[in-house]
Amino acid sequence: VTGASFVVFNGALKTSSGFLAKSSIVEDGLMVQITRETMESLRQALRDKKDFRITCGEVDAGDVKEYVDICWVENEEKTNKG
């Protein structure tokens, strides 16, 4: 679990890169590089207020994966107030 002050979603990752998606820490935030198709799915999930999971890592890495989960919550008291 990583806490971040901001998140940047970059939809310019090429499918030929060999990655499903890439995540990296940038200053005190998180940058997630995703394909154009994943960006469209993310946008739709945000419009529909649906949870969304981005699987990061190499396409052929097997079971070693990272996930970026976007979750909608009902109770805001458990979230970061800053």
PDB file of C-alpha atoms in Angstrom, residues 46-82:
ATOM      1  CA  LEU A  46     -14.890   7.015 -13.236  1.00  0.00           C
ATOM      2  CA  ARG A  47     -17.989   8.272 -15.056  1.00  0.00           C
ATOM      3  CA  ASP A  48     -19.960   5.284 -13.745  1.00  0.00           C
ATOM      4  CA  LYS A  49     -18.428   5.596 -10.239  1.00  0.00           C
ATOM      5  CA  LYS A  50     -17.192   2.003 -10.410  1.00  0.00           C
ATOM      6  CA  ASP A  51     -14.085   0.551  -8.768  1.00  0.00           C
ATOM      7  CA  PHE A  52     -11.235  -0.103 -11.205  1.00  0.00           C
ATOM      8  CA  ARG A  53      -8.039  -2.181 -11.033  1.00  0.00           C
ATOM      9  CA  ILE A  54      -4.952  -1.548 -13.151  1.00  0.00           C
ATOM     10  CA  THR A  55      -2.544  -4.474 -13.348  1.00  0.00           C
ATOM     11  CA  CYS A  56       1.071  -3.308 -13.657  1.00  0.00           C
ATOM     12  CA  GLY A  57       4.124  -5.255 -14.751  1.00  0.00           C
ATOM     13  CA  GLU A  58       5.517  -7.073 -17.734  1.00  0.00           C
ATOM     14  CA  VAL A  59       3.102  -9.014 -19.922  1.00  0.00           C
ATOM     15  CA  ASP A  60       5.023 -12.284 -19.463  1.00  0.00           C
ATOM     16  CA  ALA A  61       6.070 -11.804 -15.796  1.00  0.00           C
ATOM     17  CA  GLY A  62       3.869 -14.650 -14.531  1.00  0.00           C
ATOM     18  CA  ASP A  63       2.418 -14.199 -11.052  1.00  0.00           C
ATOM     19  CA  VAL A  64       4.560 -11.175 -10.102  1.00  0.00           C
ATOM     20  CA  LYS A  65       2.190  -8.235 -10.512  1.00  0.00           C
ATOM     21  CA  GLU A  66       1.484  -4.872  -8.917  1.00  0.00           C
ATOM     22  CA  TYR A  67      -1.998  -3.416  -8.799  1.00  0.00           C
ATOM     23  CA  VAL A  68      -3.318   0.132  -8.692  1.00  0.00           C
ATOM     24  CA  ASP A  69      -6.848   0.013  -7.290  1.00  0.00           C
ATOM     25  CA  ILE A  70      -9.229   2.951  -7.636  1.00  0.00           C
ATOM     26  CA  CYS A  71     -12.003   2.468  -5.064  1.00  0.00           C
ATOM     27  CA  TRP A  72     -15.115   4.474  -4.313  1.00  0.00           C
ATOM     28  CA  VAL A  73     -15.891   4.653  -0.597  1.00  0.00           C
ATOM     29  CA  GLU A  74     -19.101   5.335   1.298  1.00  0.00           C
ATOM     30  CA  ASN A  75     -17.580   6.529   4.566  1.00  0.00           C
ATOM     31  CA  GLU A  76     -15.190   9.444   4.052  1.00  0.00           C
ATOM     32  CA  GLU A  77     -14.043   9.367   7.697  1.00  0.00           C
ATOM     33  CA  LYS A  78     -11.649   6.517   6.849  1.00  0.00           C
ATOM     34  CA  THR A  79      -9.956   8.406   4.010  1.00  0.00           C
ATOM     35  CA  ASN A  80      -7.144  10.953   4.000  1.00  0.00           C
ATOM     36  CA  LYS A  81      -8.523  14.305   5.135  1.00  0.00           C
ATOM     37  CA  GLY A  82      -5.561  16.207   3.650  1.00  0.00           C
TER      38      GLY A  82
END
